[in-house]
Each structure stands twice: as C-alpha cells, then as structure tokens.
Amino acid sequence: MYKYVTYIFIIIGFMLFSIGFYQNLSIQKNEIKLEQNISYLKNKIYNRPWSALYIAAFYFTSISLGVLFFLGIQYVSKAGWVIVIIRIMEGIASFIPYGGIIIILILVLNSIGYIHIFSWMDLNPIDKIIINKQPYLNKVFFLIRSIIYLVGWTIFMIYIKNLSKKLDKTHNILYYNKLYKVNVIFLIFFAITSTTMGWDWIMSLDINWISTLFSWYILSSYVVTGITTITLISIYLKNKGYIPLFNNNHLHDLAKYIFATSLLWSYLWFAQYLLYWYGNIPEEVIYFFNRSKEYNNIYLWMLIPNFLIPLLGLISSNIKRNYKVITIIGFIIIIGHYIDIYNMIMPSSVYKFYGFGFLEIGSFLFMMGFFIFIIQKTLRKMEFDPKGNPFFNESKYYKYPY
Amino acid sequence: MYNESSIRNQLIVSKTYNNLTQDILHPIETKSGKLWWIAFIIAIIATLLGIACIIYTIITGIGVWGLNRTINWAWDITNFVWWIGIGHAGTLISAVLLLFRQKWRLSINRSAEAMTIFAVIQAGLFPIIHMGRPWDAYWVFPIPNQLGTLWPNFNSPLLWDVFAISTYFSVSLIFWFIGLIPDFAMIRDHTKNPIKKKIYGILSFGWSGKAKHWYMFEEISLILAGLCTPLVFSVHTIVSFDFATSIIKGWHSTIFPPYFVAGAIFSGFAMVQTILGVARKVLHLESYITIKHIENMNIIIMVTGGIVTLAYISEFIMSWYSGNIFEDFTYLSSGAATGPFSWAFWVLIICNILIPQLLWFKKIRKNFLWSYVISIFINIGMWFERFNIIVLNLSHDYLPSSWTGFLPTFVDIGIFIGTIGLFFVLYLLYARTFPIIAQAELKTILKSNVSK
C-alpha cells in the first residue's frame, strides 16, 4: 500500500500541473489588466508554470543538498550521537542528481529562449544592465557552472555513500579516515559552490538586485528544511520499527539543531532586512518593496512559521523529546520554508501574476512524490545500522545529558 | 562519555587529581619569579604611557589624534573593534563549546574567558575616551539627563552597541565567576595563609561541593551558556552595523553581520593561541594544554578563517558584479587593491587569507611554534581588516577635494600600547591569583579516563 503512495503523488501532481498549465496557456494577453500597459510585464504571466516547477525542484533538491552538507559536518566534526541516522541522511541526499536534472532542464530551456523566468537571458548581451557582468553572467558559463555544481555534488554524494558502505562491510578504519578526508574536501567545494549557486540560481532572477549575504541566507533556509526532513523521516521510520536504536535522545539533538538553524535563518533574514531597510536605497529596497506591495508582506508573515514557532515551540527540553509535537512543528517549518523559497523565486519571475493553485500544488506534489520515491528506493537497499562506523557504539548508547 | 569510541584520543594522560590540585595551587602559593616581574613592570610602564596619553587627550581634546575632517574615525574605532573581536573566543569556548559538549574546552576555557573580560574592558575604554568628556559617559544610557530633551539616538547602531556590549560584558563576567566558585573553594581549602583563606572563602560563596551545589552549578552553566550564545552573535553583529550603516553614506554590505561574527571568532582564537602560548610555557602547563588542544584551536581558526575568506571573495566579486562605480574604491574592491591604501589591503590579504592556509599542513598545525607565529600574523591581519574598513573607506569622501590620508600621532599609538599594557597587567595579576584552569570541571574528564 505505502509503496503506491508515491506513485499517487506523482500522478496527481502531474495531472494538477497539466490542468494548471493548460489554464495558464489559455490566458489571452489582452485580457490581462495592468495599471501600466507594458507588454513585457504582461508576458510574465506565462512564466508561472515554470516558476512553480522551479520552486518545487529547487526546494526538494536543496533539501537533499542541505542534508549532504549536514552529513559532511557530522563526519568532519567527528560527531558521535548521529551515527544511527547517517543512513537516512545518505538516503535523502541521494535525490540531488534527480532533482538537479529538472533544475538544469529548466535552465537549459531558459537559455534557449523557450521559457523566460531568468529575464537576463533574454537580454542582448551588450545591454547596459548586464554588460559589466558579461564575464561572469553569460549563458554558456552559467550552464557550465550549473553542471559543475550538480556533477560535483553528485560525485561527492556517491563517493561518500560508497565509502560508508565499504566501512560497514570491512570495519576497516582506513575507510573511515578516507571518509573524513573526502568530507573535508566536500565541505570546501560546497562552501564555494553553494555561494555561487545562490547568486546564479536565485539572485540572478532579479538582475538589478544584489545582496552579498544572500547565498548564506538561502543556505540557512535549506539547512533548516534538510534537518527537519531528517527528523520527520527518522520519526516515521522509528514508528515503522526500522530504526529501533533511534530514541528520544537522538530526537532531542535533532530538535536542537532545528531550533538552532531556525534561529540562524532568522538572524540572517534580520541582518539582510535591517541593513536594506536602514540604508533605504531605491535599487535595494525594491526587492522588499515589491514583495510587500504585490505579495501582502509575505516575507514578514513567514517569520511566524520559520522563527516564532520554532523559537517558542522548541525551547523546552521536554518538547524536544516529544515525537508528536516535533512532527507537527516539523511540518510547519517545512511549509514555512516553502514560502521562503516561493518568496525568493516567484516575485522575481512572474511579477504580480502569482497565485497558489493547481500549478503550485501540482508541481509540489509531483516533486514530493519523486523525492520520496527516490528516498524509499535508496533506503530499501540499505542496512540501517552503520555497524562499521567507529562511533557506532557512542551513538547506540547515546544519552543526553551524559 | 560512556562507550567512548577507541579512536578518540584521551586529552590528558598521566595526571591524578592531586597533581591537578597542586599544579593549580602552585602559582598562587609561591612567590612570583623574575620573569613575571619583568613582564609585569613592562606592562605597567606601557599602561602608564597609555594613561598619560589618555589624560593628554582629555585635557587637550580629540584634536591630538591623527584624525582629520574626512577621516573622522580611525585608530580609536579600529582598536575598539579589534579588542571586542578578541573577546569573542572566550564566550565561544565557554558557551558554544559547552553546548556542543566539547571536552577539550576545559583546559582553556578559564583563561579564554578571562581574556574576554580583559579585552572587553580595553574595548570599552575607546568610546569613553572618544566622547571627549568621559565624566558624561553615562549619558549614553537612556536615562533622562539634565539637559532635559537630549535623549540617546535610538536609531544609531552606536547606541545599540552600548546595550550589546554591556550585556555581553555582564553575562560573560557572571559566567566566568560562576565557573570559578568551585575552584576558589579548592584554594580556600588548601591554602595555609589565613588572609588568603579569608579572601578565597568570601569569593567561593560557601561552596562545599554538595550534590545540590553541583546540580545548581550545572543548571546555571547551561542557562548562562544558552544566554551567551546569542550574545556571541549580537555583539559583533551590532559592531558590524556601525560600519555597515554609517561609515560611508549609501554603502553597505549585507554579509557584514555574519562575517564579522566569524572574523571575531577567528581573531579571538588567534589571541587565545598567543596568550595561552605564553602561559603554557611560563607556567609549565604542557600536560594540560596539549598539542591536541592547539590543533583543535587551529582547526577552529581554519574554519572561521575559511568563512572570512569566503566573505572577502563574495565582497570582492559582488562589488565588481554590481557595476556600481562608487563601489570601486571601497573595502575589498579592485580600487582598494591598487589605490593609495593598497599596502593595508595586501597586509590584510596576506595575514588573514594566505598565511593561515599554512595550517592545512598537519605538521604545522600540530607544531606549537608555527601556530604561535601564525596566530600573531592573524592578530595583525585582523587589526588591518578594521583599519581597511574604516580608514580606506573614509579616505575617499564624496568631494574629491577632501580626499585625504591618515597618519597616527604618538597619542594614538600611545593609547593603543597602553591598552595592550593594561590587558597584560590584568592578565598577569590574574595568572598569579586565580585558578587558571577550571580544575573542578577538568577532574570530571580525568575520572572518565581513570574508570576505563
């Protein structure tokens, strides 16, 4: 039964998306009402299906990426508590190439001019808006970079998974040392690529707007969702009895990480917002100004699920060990950060023609089904207890506070 | 930890409880050596120089500094931020590493926290001197003052600094003192001198090591660590706002807050290496502050240094990417790398980015002397980072006719040397009277070693 749930998600998602797509295509341009009658802005209405798909694809791929990053940190910091759930992390990280391909597909379609969510790609390269950015921001280099990110992350993900599998089989400490080294290199690669990826995949949607912090802000967002996803999947598998070693001490630590990274996200949100609000420079505040005018201050409202609920909900030690409450808060955070990604991508690509309908729900369900399908497929092939890891016993008998 | 993995190295070997007690008591019970007196006298002389320069400044006015109309902020604020940054490592070690249950922090936390407190004292001096009328310093607090209508400007990050730093200082001080209580009690119980016994008796608040006391101690440590962790962020975030909002009108960079926090930890750990390096040699603490501790600190320096490097690169690329000609001369841009302050720019790059990369070599990371030398370079580099942000940015005003340079006067330099002197005076006094290692807590990890 559970095996088919993902297929149902994928099929329903696809159907809803198709309906939405058809509806979107059948909109006549002269029916659109806009205060200024600008054809260029009106065209943006046709970006909506692609933006919706891009949001969902980016959202789920970045979850996997955030999990791989978190896994890397655990290896490099020689964390002991986490070992009983590293298989789950490896499983979630496996989605990177699949989601990544959809992102690359959208980028390629955009660069050949079939879709238009990256408005700079439609500009003449000698346009004064982007001429100074040419050496970095041109279609060819942009696609090469995107492929480097994706291939790089995928290779690291596969290599880390293989090494950890070998470590399990052989109990050979040499593989552990190798894992440590590979993860150090991965973290360096990730630090650089995650920064430029943020500029490329998200910030360049708004070609005139820059923020030096932005990539770290995106990073913090998907690290939160990544850790929340680990927690939710761990709770699910625990309830199904797959990971009996997982207990509320591990849950406590995961909840602490959700709490800490949620606050980190809020901190970065605040740092960026405050500096732009304080500076009040037109080309910078336009980013928030458009979002408050056309999008009903969604960037402020999302602080409720992303900041206030984790802050107030997760501060107590007892709640951090409560499976039910953590599940509820986890789902709230997951939704909250979907809003965050939506708020980054949608306003930049579709102007005011946004909505939340068949397109968004459909693409979300479709990608979610795909995401869960891949994770299920990977996890089914895995042994859940990494017995070969030298810290396995530390994790097995982990108790907080010790 | 129970079931500790066999691949984890034990931190402190071949020490018993009694060894530890005696080693901590030794500098407190014995008379100071020659080396201590020499260092102390030099520090006192430097302090006196600083005090003389401060008095001269206050009597004559801020004009005796090297400031001019364009560069109206220079050494004072550079030193202020430098000292605040140095203070950061102590809080990180004691609070954040406590939350992460990193046991290697135990040999170094006490001294790092002391360093925090002494560094924040030095930092606090600069804004007070810069006010020109230090006796009116209390006006920065939002209490109705005698002028009636003049209230602090709540829109200014400089005022937020007052709140952030005073909170930070008081919480750090309380945290430090709470940690000291069991150790004071140990000294009280062991010392033979009746006056010392009395003093340490008062300081230890009647600690008797009951289970209840330990329970309270653990609880309060955790709560204070929880309070300190946001403070690690808030203090330097607000310091970065000082520059991001007000140094040049219309210029700011959103990466400043997190990057300043990382930079502060980077410089703070460098200073811990520098200070503890001396203490380790002079007080023979090699078996407590082992090569493993030095390596761990170096790794933190590498990580935070990496974050700082990434922020520099982001700054540099984004100032080019924006295509804004007004950003071409600012901090970390091609204009800065080639302009009149290019020497300061390159000192920053070499000390903060290039030299710390040597730590990637395990041999260098595990070598006391090398990491000591690198830590000094980082201290210099981080000073230049603030110098670049302030002086380089200010040197190009909006009117080309008022573009100018900056030269410090002897008063600027004197006050800076004075704060270094005062810092060492406090530190040297601390080293002779305080338990410089958190022995009560350190004994808990000796125990786990014995029981194995």
PDB file of N, CA and C in Angstrom, chain B residues 176-261:
ATOM      1  N   TRP B 176      31.849  33.609  33.998  1.00  0.00           N
ATOM      2  CA  TRP B 176      33.223  33.351  34.419  1.00  0.00           C
ATOM      3  C   TRP B 176      33.276  33.132  35.920  1.00  0.00           C
ATOM      4  N   PHE B 177      32.593  33.987  36.638  1.00  0.00           N
ATOM      5  CA  PHE B 177      32.666  33.917  38.102  1.00  0.00           C
ATOM      6  C   PHE B 177      32.008  32.654  38.621  1.00  0.00           C
ATOM      7  N   ILE B 178      30.870  32.296  38.047  1.00  0.00           N
ATOM      8  CA  ILE B 178      30.193  31.068  38.489  1.00  0.00           C
ATOM      9  C   ILE B 178      31.128  29.878  38.314  1.00  0.00           C
ATOM     10  N   GLY B 179      31.805  29.851  37.171  1.00  0.00           N
ATOM     11  CA  GLY B 179      32.728  28.752  36.929  1.00  0.00           C
ATOM     12  C   GLY B 179      33.865  28.728  37.929  1.00  0.00           C
ATOM     13  N   LEU B 180      34.230  29.897  38.436  1.00  0.00           N
ATOM     14  CA  LEU B 180      35.370  29.988  39.359  1.00  0.00           C
ATOM     15  C   LEU B 180      35.049  29.490  40.759  1.00  0.00           C
ATOM     16  N   ILE B 181      33.768  29.500  41.125  1.00  0.00           N
ATOM     17  CA  ILE B 181      33.416  29.252  42.532  1.00  0.00           C
ATOM     18  C   ILE B 181      33.988  27.933  43.078  1.00  0.00           C
ATOM     19  N   PRO B 182      33.789  26.789  42.400  1.00  0.00           N
ATOM     20  CA  PRO B 182      34.348  25.552  42.971  1.00  0.00           C
ATOM     21  C   PRO B 182      35.875  25.591  43.076  1.00  0.00           C
ATOM     22  N   ASP B 183      36.501  26.292  42.145  1.00  0.00           N
ATOM     23  CA  ASP B 183      37.958  26.357  42.174  1.00  0.00           C
ATOM     24  C   ASP B 183      38.456  27.265  43.294  1.00  0.00           C
ATOM     25  N   PHE B 184      37.729  28.362  43.529  1.00  0.00           N
ATOM     26  CA  PHE B 184      38.065  29.208  44.682  1.00  0.00           C
ATOM     27  C   PHE B 184      37.947  28.401  45.970  1.00  0.00           C
ATOM     28  N   ALA B 185      36.910  27.587  46.020  1.00  0.00           N
ATOM     29  CA  ALA B 185      36.705  26.782  47.227  1.00  0.00           C
ATOM     30  C   ALA B 185      37.868  25.824  47.430  1.00  0.00           C
ATOM     31  N   MET B 186      38.365  25.282  46.323  1.00  0.00           N
ATOM     32  CA  MET B 186      39.512  24.382  46.416  1.00  0.00           C
ATOM     33  C   MET B 186      40.710  25.121  46.991  1.00  0.00           C
ATOM     34  N   ILE B 187      40.942  26.349  46.514  1.00  0.00           N
ATOM     35  CA  ILE B 187      42.093  27.111  47.023  1.00  0.00           C
ATOM     36  C   ILE B 187      41.878  27.433  48.503  1.00  0.00           C
ATOM     37  N   ARG B 188      40.660  27.823  48.837  1.00  0.00           N
ATOM     38  CA  ARG B 188      40.334  28.114  50.231  1.00  0.00           C
ATOM     39  C   ARG B 188      40.673  26.919  51.122  1.00  0.00           C
ATOM     40  N   ASP B 189      40.361  25.730  50.647  1.00  0.00           N
ATOM     41  CA  ASP B 189      40.591  24.549  51.474  1.00  0.00           C
ATOM     42  C   ASP B 189      42.059  24.184  51.588  1.00  0.00           C
ATOM     43  N   HIS B 190      42.855  24.579  50.596  1.00  0.00           N
ATOM     44  CA  HIS B 190      44.242  24.123  50.599  1.00  0.00           C
ATOM     45  C   HIS B 190      45.218  25.157  51.113  1.00  0.00           C
ATOM     46  N   THR B 191      44.878  26.427  51.018  1.00  0.00           N
ATOM     47  CA  THR B 191      45.874  27.443  51.348  1.00  0.00           C
ATOM     48  C   THR B 191      46.116  27.501  52.854  1.00  0.00           C
ATOM     49  N   LYS B 192      47.385  27.833  53.210  1.00  0.00           N
ATOM     50  CA  LYS B 192      47.730  27.887  54.626  1.00  0.00           C
ATOM     51  C   LYS B 192      47.633  29.311  55.154  1.00  0.00           C
ATOM     52  N   ASN B 193      47.795  30.270  54.266  1.00  0.00           N
ATOM     53  CA  ASN B 193      47.794  31.682  54.642  1.00  0.00           C
ATOM     54  C   ASN B 193      46.390  32.110  55.078  1.00  0.00           C
ATOM     55  N   PRO B 194      46.242  32.610  56.336  1.00  0.00           N
ATOM     56  CA  PRO B 194      44.888  32.920  56.842  1.00  0.00           C
ATOM     57  C   PRO B 194      44.196  34.047  56.063  1.00  0.00           C
ATOM     58  N   ILE B 195      44.984  35.041  55.599  1.00  0.00           N
ATOM     59  CA  ILE B 195      44.341  36.147  54.870  1.00  0.00           C
ATOM     60  C   ILE B 195      43.794  35.633  53.547  1.00  0.00           C
ATOM     61  N   LYS B 196      44.632  34.827  52.867  1.00  0.00           N
ATOM     62  CA  LYS B 196      44.173  34.246  51.594  1.00  0.00           C
ATOM     63  C   LYS B 196      42.946  33.385  51.823  1.00  0.00           C
ATOM     64  N   LYS B 197      42.986  32.634  52.917  1.00  0.00           N
ATOM     65  CA  LYS B 197      41.869  31.756  53.223  1.00  0.00           C
ATOM     66  C   LYS B 197      40.573  32.559  53.330  1.00  0.00           C
ATOM     67  N   LYS B 198      40.706  33.714  54.010  1.00  0.00           N
ATOM     68  CA  LYS B 198      39.543  34.585  54.196  1.00  0.00           C
ATOM     69  C   LYS B 198      39.025  35.078  52.828  1.00  0.00           C
ATOM     70  N   ILE B 199      39.978  35.588  52.026  1.00  0.00           N
ATOM     71  CA  ILE B 199      39.573  36.175  50.740  1.00  0.00           C
ATOM     72  C   ILE B 199      38.918  35.118  49.849  1.00  0.00           C
ATOM     73  N   TYR B 200      39.612  33.968  49.727  1.00  0.00           N
ATOM     74  CA  TYR B 200      39.046  32.942  48.851  1.00  0.00           C
ATOM     75  C   TYR B 200      37.760  32.371  49.444  1.00  0.00           C
ATOM     76  N   GLY B 201      37.657  32.437  50.776  1.00  0.00           N
ATOM     77  CA  GLY B 201      36.414  31.993  51.412  1.00  0.00           C
ATOM     78  C   GLY B 201      35.240  32.868  50.999  1.00  0.00           C
ATOM     79  N   ILE B 202      35.487  34.183  50.972  1.00  0.00           N
ATOM     80  CA  ILE B 202      34.406  35.086  50.552  1.00  0.00           C
ATOM     81  C   ILE B 202      34.078  34.852  49.077  1.00  0.00           C
ATOM     82  N   LEU B 203      35.141  34.713  48.261  1.00  0.00           N
ATOM     83  CA  LEU B 203      34.915  34.548  46.822  1.00  0.00           C
ATOM     84  C   LEU B 203      34.187  33.257  46.481  1.00  0.00           C
ATOM     85  N   SER B 204      34.360  32.242  47.342  1.00  0.00           N
ATOM     86  CA  SER B 204      33.770  30.955  46.961  1.00  0.00           C
ATOM     87  C   SER B 204      32.326  30.804  47.441  1.00  0.00           C
ATOM     88  N   PHE B 205      31.782  31.840  48.059  1.00  0.00           N
ATOM     89  CA  PHE B 205      30.350  31.848  48.395  1.00  0.00           C
ATOM     90  C   PHE B 205      29.915  30.629  49.198  1.00  0.00           C
ATOM     91  N   GLY B 206      30.788  30.133  50.048  1.00  0.00           N
ATOM     92  CA  GLY B 206      30.391  28.993  50.880  1.00  0.00           C
ATOM     93  C   GLY B 206      30.174  27.701  50.133  1.00  0.00           C
ATOM     94  N   TRP B 207      30.889  27.542  49.057  1.00  0.00           N
ATOM     95  CA  TRP B 207      30.774  26.302  48.265  1.00  0.00           C
ATOM     96  C   TRP B 207      31.300  25.126  49.087  1.00  0.00           C
ATOM     97  N   SER B 208      30.531  24.056  49.136  1.00  0.00           N
ATOM     98  CA  SER B 208      31.031  22.902  49.887  1.00  0.00           C
ATOM     99  C   SER B 208      30.988  21.628  49.050  1.00  0.00           C
ATOM    100  N   GLY B 209      30.648  21.746  47.773  1.00  0.00           N
ATOM    101  CA  GLY B 209      30.698  20.568  46.919  1.00  0.00           C
ATOM    102  C   GLY B 209      29.586  19.573  47.154  1.00  0.00           C
ATOM    103  N   LYS B 210      28.476  20.012  47.729  1.00  0.00           N
ATOM    104  CA  LYS B 210      27.331  19.107  47.899  1.00  0.00           C
ATOM    105  C   LYS B 210      26.730  18.760  46.540  1.00  0.00           C
ATOM    106  N   ALA B 211      26.031  17.651  46.518  1.00  0.00           N
ATOM    107  CA  ALA B 211      25.373  17.261  45.265  1.00  0.00           C
ATOM    108  C   ALA B 211      24.432  18.361  44.799  1.00  0.00           C
ATOM    109  N   LYS B 212      23.748  18.985  45.749  1.00  0.00           N
ATOM    110  CA  LYS B 212      22.829  20.074  45.425  1.00  0.00           C
ATOM    111  C   LYS B 212      23.583  21.228  44.748  1.00  0.00           C
ATOM    112  N   HIS B 213      24.757  21.538  45.301  1.00  0.00           N
ATOM    113  CA  HIS B 213      25.548  22.632  44.725  1.00  0.00           C
ATOM    114  C   HIS B 213      25.923  22.316  43.289  1.00  0.00           C
ATOM    115  N   TRP B 214      26.360  21.078  43.077  1.00  0.00           N
ATOM    116  CA  TRP B 214      26.769  20.707  41.724  1.00  0.00           C
ATOM    117  C   TRP B 214      25.598  20.746  40.760  1.00  0.00           C
ATOM    118  N   TYR B 215      24.443  20.324  41.264  1.00  0.00           N
ATOM    119  CA  TYR B 215      23.251  20.344  40.422  1.00  0.00           C
ATOM    120  C   TYR B 215      22.943  21.768  39.975  1.00  0.00           C
ATOM    121  N   MET B 216      22.963  22.678  40.971  1.00  0.00           N
ATOM    122  CA  MET B 216      22.706  24.091  40.662  1.00  0.00           C
ATOM    123  C   MET B 216      23.753  24.634  39.694  1.00  0.00           C
ATOM    124  N   PHE B 217      24.979  24.223  39.935  1.00  0.00           N
ATOM    125  CA  PHE B 217      26.094  24.695  39.119  1.00  0.00           C
ATOM    126  C   PHE B 217      25.887  24.292  37.652  1.00  0.00           C
ATOM    127  N   GLU B 218      25.503  23.038  37.445  1.00  0.00           N
ATOM    128  CA  GLU B 218      25.275  22.550  36.083  1.00  0.00           C
ATOM    129  C   GLU B 218      24.131  23.305  35.429  1.00  0.00           C
ATOM    130  N   GLU B 219      23.044  23.489  36.191  1.00  0.00           N
ATOM    131  CA  GLU B 219      21.873  24.177  35.642  1.00  0.00           C
ATOM    132  C   GLU B 219      22.229  25.592  35.204  1.00  0.00           C
ATOM    133  N   ILE B 220      22.889  26.303  36.125  1.00  0.00           N
ATOM    134  CA  ILE B 220      23.165  27.713  35.824  1.00  0.00           C
ATOM    135  C   ILE B 220      24.168  27.822  34.681  1.00  0.00           C
ATOM    136  N   SER B 221      25.105  26.867  34.614  1.00  0.00           N
ATOM    137  CA  SER B 221      26.058  26.902  33.498  1.00  0.00           C
ATOM    138  C   SER B 221      25.329  26.767  32.177  1.00  0.00           C
ATOM    139  N   LEU B 222      24.372  25.859  32.156  1.00  0.00           N
ATOM    140  CA  LEU B 222      23.640  25.618  30.913  1.00  0.00           C
ATOM    141  C   LEU B 222      22.807  26.843  30.529  1.00  0.00           C
ATOM    142  N   ILE B 223      22.154  27.433  31.535  1.00  0.00           N
ATOM    143  CA  ILE B 223      21.321  28.607  31.249  1.00  0.00           C
ATOM    144  C   ILE B 223      22.192  29.762  30.756  1.00  0.00           C
ATOM    145  N   LEU B 224      23.318  29.969  31.441  1.00  0.00           N
ATOM    146  CA  LEU B 224      24.180  31.075  31.015  1.00  0.00           C
ATOM    147  C   LEU B 224      24.786  30.810  29.643  1.00  0.00           C
ATOM    148  N   ALA B 225      25.088  29.535  29.372  1.00  0.00           N
ATOM    149  CA  ALA B 225      25.603  29.210  28.036  1.00  0.00           C
ATOM    150  C   ALA B 225      24.549  29.518  26.985  1.00  0.00           C
ATOM    151  N   GLY B 226      23.296  29.189  27.322  1.00  0.00           N
ATOM    152  CA  GLY B 226      22.204  29.494  26.392  1.00  0.00           C
ATOM    153  C   GLY B 226      22.050  30.991  26.177  1.00  0.00           C
ATOM    154  N   LEU B 227      22.290  31.776  27.241  1.00  0.00           N
ATOM    155  CA  LEU B 227      22.196  33.232  27.100  1.00  0.00           C
ATOM    156  C   LEU B 227      23.385  33.795  26.332  1.00  0.00           C
ATOM    157  N   CYS B 228      24.542  33.172  26.547  1.00  0.00           N
ATOM    158  CA  CYS B 228      25.766  33.704  25.936  1.00  0.00           C
ATOM    159  C   CYS B 228      25.805  33.477  24.439  1.00  0.00           C
ATOM    160  N   THR B 229      25.228  32.346  24.000  1.00  0.00           N
ATOM    161  CA  THR B 229      25.358  32.016  22.581  1.00  0.00           C
ATOM    162  C   THR B 229      24.761  33.091  21.671  1.00  0.00           C
ATOM    163  N   PRO B 230      23.523  33.565  21.934  1.00  0.00           N
ATOM    164  CA  PRO B 230      23.058  34.679  21.097  1.00  0.00           C
ATOM    165  C   PRO B 230      23.922  35.924  21.250  1.00  0.00           C
ATOM    166  N   LEU B 231      24.544  36.074  22.419  1.00  0.00           N
ATOM    167  CA  LEU B 231      25.383  37.259  22.616  1.00  0.00           C
ATOM    168  C   LEU B 231      26.633  37.206  21.750  1.00  0.00           C
ATOM    169  N   VAL B 232      27.145  35.975  21.525  1.00  0.00           N
ATOM    170  CA  VAL B 232      28.289  35.841  20.614  1.00  0.00           C
ATOM    171  C   VAL B 232      27.928  36.481  19.278  1.00  0.00           C
ATOM    172  N   PHE B 233      26.685  36.244  18.857  1.00  0.00           N
ATOM    173  CA  PHE B 233      26.244  36.813  17.584  1.00  0.00           C
ATOM    174  C   PHE B 233      25.928  38.298  17.706  1.00  0.00           C
ATOM    175  N   SER B 234      25.186  38.648  18.745  1.00  0.00           N
ATOM    176  CA  SER B 234      24.636  40.006  18.770  1.00  0.00           C
ATOM    177  C   SER B 234      25.727  41.062  18.842  1.00  0.00           C
ATOM    178  N   VAL B 235      26.764  40.837  19.644  1.00  0.00           N
ATOM    179  CA  VAL B 235      27.747  41.897  19.843  1.00  0.00           C
ATOM    180  C   VAL B 235      28.414  42.266  18.537  1.00  0.00           C
ATOM    181  N   HIS B 236      28.926  41.260  17.853  1.00  0.00           N
ATOM    182  CA  HIS B 236      29.646  41.628  16.648  1.00  0.00           C
ATOM    183  C   HIS B 236      28.714  41.982  15.507  1.00  0.00           C
ATOM    184  N   THR B 237      27.495  41.482  15.545  1.00  0.00           N
ATOM    185  CA  THR B 237      26.528  41.899  14.548  1.00  0.00           C
ATOM    186  C   THR B 237      26.313  43.403  14.642  1.00  0.00           C
ATOM    187  N   ILE B 238      26.162  43.876  15.869  1.00  0.00           N
ATOM    188  CA  ILE B 238      25.884  45.301  16.036  1.00  0.00           C
ATOM    189  C   ILE B 238      27.125  46.125  15.734  1.00  0.00           C
ATOM    190  N   VAL B 239      28.297  45.591  16.078  1.00  0.00           N
ATOM    191  CA  VAL B 239      29.522  46.291  15.692  1.00  0.00           C
ATOM    192  C   VAL B 239      29.585  46.413  14.171  1.00  0.00           C
ATOM    193  N   SER B 240      29.192  45.334  13.489  1.00  0.00           N
ATOM    194  CA  SER B 240      29.226  45.413  12.026  1.00  0.00           C
ATOM    195  C   SER B 240      28.205  46.412  11.501  1.00  0.00           C
ATOM    196  N   PHE B 241      27.080  46.537  12.209  1.00  0.00           N
ATOM    197  CA  PHE B 241      26.091  47.543  11.802  1.00  0.00           C
ATOM    198  C   PHE B 241      26.688  48.953  11.880  1.00  0.00           C
ATOM    199  N   ASP B 242      27.546  49.189  12.866  1.00  0.00           N
ATOM    200  CA  ASP B 242      28.203  50.502  12.960  1.00  0.00           C
ATOM    201  C   ASP B 242      28.795  50.889  11.615  1.00  0.00           C
ATOM    202  N   PHE B 243      29.491  49.909  11.027  1.00  0.00           N
ATOM    203  CA  PHE B 243      30.183  50.217   9.775  1.00  0.00           C
ATOM    204  C   PHE B 243      29.245  50.113   8.597  1.00  0.00           C
ATOM    205  N   ALA B 244      28.364  49.107   8.653  1.00  0.00           N
ATOM    206  CA  ALA B 244      27.508  48.892   7.501  1.00  0.00           C
ATOM    207  C   ALA B 244      26.514  50.029   7.336  1.00  0.00           C
ATOM    208  N   THR B 245      26.139  50.678   8.429  1.00  0.00           N
ATOM    209  CA  THR B 245      25.118  51.717   8.271  1.00  0.00           C
ATOM    210  C   THR B 245      25.698  53.108   8.206  1.00  0.00           C
ATOM    211  N   SER B 246      26.874  53.318   8.797  1.00  0.00           N
ATOM    212  CA  SER B 246      27.220  54.722   8.955  1.00  0.00           C
ATOM    213  C   SER B 246      28.584  55.129   8.444  1.00  0.00           C
ATOM    214  N   ILE B 247      29.416  54.207   8.021  1.00  0.00           N
ATOM    215  CA  ILE B 247      30.767  54.686   7.720  1.00  0.00           C
ATOM    216  C   ILE B 247      30.803  55.515   6.440  1.00  0.00           C
ATOM    217  N   ILE B 248      30.226  55.012   5.372  1.00  0.00           N
ATOM    218  CA  ILE B 248      30.038  55.865   4.199  1.00  0.00           C
ATOM    219  C   ILE B 248      28.558  55.866   3.888  1.00  0.00           C
ATOM    220  N   LYS B 249      28.021  57.022   3.693  1.00  0.00           N
ATOM    221  CA  LYS B 249      26.605  57.122   3.400  1.00  0.00           C
ATOM    222  C   LYS B 249      26.312  56.371   2.103  1.00  0.00           C
ATOM    223  N   GLY B 250      25.356  55.472   2.161  1.00  0.00           N
ATOM    224  CA  GLY B 250      24.946  54.797   0.939  1.00  0.00           C
ATOM    225  C   GLY B 250      25.718  53.531   0.628  1.00  0.00           C
ATOM    226  N   TRP B 251      26.713  53.222   1.428  1.00  0.00           N
ATOM    227  CA  TRP B 251      27.429  51.968   1.160  1.00  0.00           C
ATOM    228  C   TRP B 251      27.169  50.997   2.292  1.00  0.00           C
ATOM    229  N   HIS B 252      26.810  49.803   1.955  1.00  0.00           N
ATOM    230  CA  HIS B 252      26.704  48.772   2.972  1.00  0.00           C
ATOM    231  C   HIS B 252      26.759  47.423   2.299  1.00  0.00           C
ATOM    232  N   SER B 253      27.028  46.436   3.111  1.00  0.00           N
ATOM    233  CA  SER B 253      27.117  45.105   2.556  1.00  0.00           C
ATOM    234  C   SER B 253      26.412  44.188   3.544  1.00  0.00           C
ATOM    235  N   THR B 254      25.433  43.429   3.028  1.00  0.00           N
ATOM    236  CA  THR B 254      24.626  42.642   3.961  1.00  0.00           C
ATOM    237  C   THR B 254      25.385  41.487   4.585  1.00  0.00           C
ATOM    238  N   ILE B 255      26.517  41.118   3.994  1.00  0.00           N
ATOM    239  CA  ILE B 255      27.250  39.986   4.549  1.00  0.00           C
ATOM    240  C   ILE B 255      27.981  40.369   5.838  1.00  0.00           C
ATOM    241  N   PHE B 256      28.057  41.654   6.117  1.00  0.00           N
ATOM    242  CA  PHE B 256      28.837  42.096   7.276  1.00  0.00           C
ATOM    243  C   PHE B 256      28.485  41.393   8.588  1.00  0.00           C
ATOM    244  N   PRO B 257      27.206  41.318   8.973  1.00  0.00           N
ATOM    245  CA  PRO B 257      26.952  40.732  10.306  1.00  0.00           C
ATOM    246  C   PRO B 257      27.525  39.324  10.497  1.00  0.00           C
ATOM    247  N   PRO B 258      27.166  38.320   9.653  1.00  0.00           N
ATOM    248  CA  PRO B 258      27.741  37.003   9.935  1.00  0.00           C
ATOM    249  C   PRO B 258      29.247  36.960   9.729  1.00  0.00           C
ATOM    250  N   TYR B 259      29.709  37.737   8.799  1.00  0.00           N
ATOM    251  CA  TYR B 259      31.153  37.707   8.523  1.00  0.00           C
ATOM    252  C   TYR B 259      31.936  38.346   9.677  1.00  0.00           C
ATOM    253  N   PHE B 260      31.386  39.376  10.284  1.00  0.00           N
ATOM    254  CA  PHE B 260      32.055  39.952  11.454  1.00  0.00           C
ATOM    255  C   PHE B 260      32.089  38.963  12.606  1.00  0.00           C
ATOM    256  N   VAL B 261      31.007  38.216  12.763  1.00  0.00           N
ATOM    257  CA  VAL B 261      30.984  37.238  13.856  1.00  0.00           C
ATOM    258  C   VAL B 261      32.075  36.199  13.631  1.00  0.00           C
TER     259      VAL B 261
END
